[in-house]
Short mmCIF file of C-alpha atoms in Angstrom, two decimals:
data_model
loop_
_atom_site.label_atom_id
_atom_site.label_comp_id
_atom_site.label_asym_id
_atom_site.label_seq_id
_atom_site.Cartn_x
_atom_site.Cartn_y
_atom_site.Cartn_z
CA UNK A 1 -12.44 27.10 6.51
CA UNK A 2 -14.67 24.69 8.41
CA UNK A 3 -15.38 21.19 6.49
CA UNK A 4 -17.03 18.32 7.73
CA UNK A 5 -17.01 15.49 4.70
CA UNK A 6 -19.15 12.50 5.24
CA UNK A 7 -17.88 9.17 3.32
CA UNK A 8 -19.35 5.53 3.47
CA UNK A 9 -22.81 5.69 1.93
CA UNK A 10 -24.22 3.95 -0.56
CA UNK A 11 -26.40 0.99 -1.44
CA UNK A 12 -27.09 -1.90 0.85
CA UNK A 13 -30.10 -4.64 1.22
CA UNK A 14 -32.25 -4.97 4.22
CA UNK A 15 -30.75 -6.78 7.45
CA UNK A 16 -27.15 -5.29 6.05
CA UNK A 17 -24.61 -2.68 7.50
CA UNK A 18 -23.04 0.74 6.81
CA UNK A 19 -20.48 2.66 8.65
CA UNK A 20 -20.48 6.48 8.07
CA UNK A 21 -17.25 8.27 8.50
CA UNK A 22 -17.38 12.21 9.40
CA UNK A 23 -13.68 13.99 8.63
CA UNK A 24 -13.56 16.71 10.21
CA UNK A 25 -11.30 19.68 9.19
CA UNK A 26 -10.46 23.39 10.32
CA UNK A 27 -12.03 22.53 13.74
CA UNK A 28 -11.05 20.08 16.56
CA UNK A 29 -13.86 18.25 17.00
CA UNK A 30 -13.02 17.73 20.44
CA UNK A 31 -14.42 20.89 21.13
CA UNK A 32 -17.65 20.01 19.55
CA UNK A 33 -20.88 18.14 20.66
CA UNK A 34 -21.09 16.12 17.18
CA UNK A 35 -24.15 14.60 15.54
CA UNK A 36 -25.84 12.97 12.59
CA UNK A 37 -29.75 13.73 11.04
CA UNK A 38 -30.63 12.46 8.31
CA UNK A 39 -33.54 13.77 5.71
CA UNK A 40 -35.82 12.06 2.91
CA UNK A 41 -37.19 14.04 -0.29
CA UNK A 42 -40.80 15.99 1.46
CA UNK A 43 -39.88 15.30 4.83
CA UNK A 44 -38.17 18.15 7.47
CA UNK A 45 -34.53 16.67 8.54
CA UNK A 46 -34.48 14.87 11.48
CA UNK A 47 -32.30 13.83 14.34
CA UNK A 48 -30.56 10.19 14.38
CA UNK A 49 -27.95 10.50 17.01
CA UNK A 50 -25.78 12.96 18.99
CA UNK A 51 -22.46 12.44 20.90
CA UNK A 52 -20.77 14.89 23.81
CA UNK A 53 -17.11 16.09 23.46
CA UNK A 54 -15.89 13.35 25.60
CA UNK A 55 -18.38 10.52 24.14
CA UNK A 56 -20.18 10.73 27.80
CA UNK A 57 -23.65 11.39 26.40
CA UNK A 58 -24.81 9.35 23.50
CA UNK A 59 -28.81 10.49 22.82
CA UNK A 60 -30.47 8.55 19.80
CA UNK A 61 -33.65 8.77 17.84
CA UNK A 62 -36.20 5.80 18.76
CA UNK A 63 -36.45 4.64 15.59
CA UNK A 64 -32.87 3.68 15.89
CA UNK A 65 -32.17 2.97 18.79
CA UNK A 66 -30.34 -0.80 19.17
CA UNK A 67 -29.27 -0.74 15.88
CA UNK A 68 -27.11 2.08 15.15
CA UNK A 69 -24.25 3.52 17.38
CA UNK A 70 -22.28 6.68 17.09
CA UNK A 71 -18.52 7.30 18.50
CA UNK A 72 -15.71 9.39 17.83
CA UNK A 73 -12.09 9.65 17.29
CA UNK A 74 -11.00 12.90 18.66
CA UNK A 75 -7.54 11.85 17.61
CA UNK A 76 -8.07 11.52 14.17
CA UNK A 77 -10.72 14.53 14.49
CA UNK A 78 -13.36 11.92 12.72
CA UNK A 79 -17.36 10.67 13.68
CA UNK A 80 -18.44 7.37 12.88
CA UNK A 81 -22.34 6.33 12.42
CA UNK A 82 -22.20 2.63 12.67
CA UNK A 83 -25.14 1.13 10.96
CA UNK A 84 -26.72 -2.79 11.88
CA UNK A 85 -30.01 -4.17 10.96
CA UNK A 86 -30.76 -1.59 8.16
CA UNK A 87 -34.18 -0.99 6.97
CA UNK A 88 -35.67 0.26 3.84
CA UNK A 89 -37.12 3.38 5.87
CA UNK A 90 -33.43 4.19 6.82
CA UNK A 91 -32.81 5.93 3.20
CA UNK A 92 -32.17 9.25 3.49
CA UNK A 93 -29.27 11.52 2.78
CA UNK A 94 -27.16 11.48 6.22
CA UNK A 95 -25.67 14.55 7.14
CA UNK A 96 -23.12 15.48 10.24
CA UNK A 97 -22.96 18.81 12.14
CA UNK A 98 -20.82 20.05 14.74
CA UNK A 99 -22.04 21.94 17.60
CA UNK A 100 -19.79 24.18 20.13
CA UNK A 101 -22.69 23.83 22.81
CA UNK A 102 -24.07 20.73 24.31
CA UNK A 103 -25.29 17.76 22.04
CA UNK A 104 -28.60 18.29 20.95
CA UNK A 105 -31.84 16.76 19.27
CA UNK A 106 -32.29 20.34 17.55
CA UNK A 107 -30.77 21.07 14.52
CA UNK A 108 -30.38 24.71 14.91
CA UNK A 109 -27.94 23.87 18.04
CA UNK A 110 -25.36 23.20 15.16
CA UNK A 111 -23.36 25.93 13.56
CA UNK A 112 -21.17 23.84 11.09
CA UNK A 113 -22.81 21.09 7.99
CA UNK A 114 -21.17 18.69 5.59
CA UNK A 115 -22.73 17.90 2.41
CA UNK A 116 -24.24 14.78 3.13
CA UNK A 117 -24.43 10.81 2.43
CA UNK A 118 -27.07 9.06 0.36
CA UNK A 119 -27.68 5.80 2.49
CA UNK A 120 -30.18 3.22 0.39
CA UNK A 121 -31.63 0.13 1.78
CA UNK A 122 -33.22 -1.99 -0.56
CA UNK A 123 -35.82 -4.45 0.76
#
């Protein structure tokens, strides 16, 4: 049984930093294009960044582009989404998916889900 379980969230004021943590278990993530969206009540989910199986490709949204950096652990079979300069329009629930195609801005691309991180930034 396939479970990706994100950890890290929470509440944090503007200008602060997060680090989400993506374990990964019943797949080797190694063999996975791995990625993070993130989705606010009324609004479609959306892409925030993607990394390749061997961290060669690193696509990110605009909006966060600079301030937030994604890498992997292939060894420990865990993602990180490392968080700087957070703003109040970065709340959302994050959520990381695993992909056994190429990384991808489209959500579909992704067969497996975890449950998801409420990240708050307070201004």
């Amino acid at each position: 049984q396939v479970q990706l379980v994100e950890s890290g969230g929470g509440l944090v004021q503007a200008g602060g930093s997060l680090r989400l943590s993506c374990a990964a278990s019943g797949l080797t993530i190694s063999n996975y294009a791995m990625a993070w969206f993130r989705q606010t009540p009324g609004k479609e989910r959306e892409f925030v960044a993607a990394i390749s199986r061997r961290a060669g490709s690193t696509p990110y949204a605009d909006s966060v582009k600079g301030r937030f950096t994604i890498s992997r652990d292939n060894a420990n079979n865990t993602v990180y989404l490392q968080m700087n300069s957070l703003k109040p329009e970065d709340t959302a629930v994050y959520y990381c998916a695993a992909s056994s195609g190429t990384s991808s801005y489209t959500q579909t691309r992704y067969e497996y889900w975890g449950q998801g991180a409420q990240i708050t930034v307070s201004s």
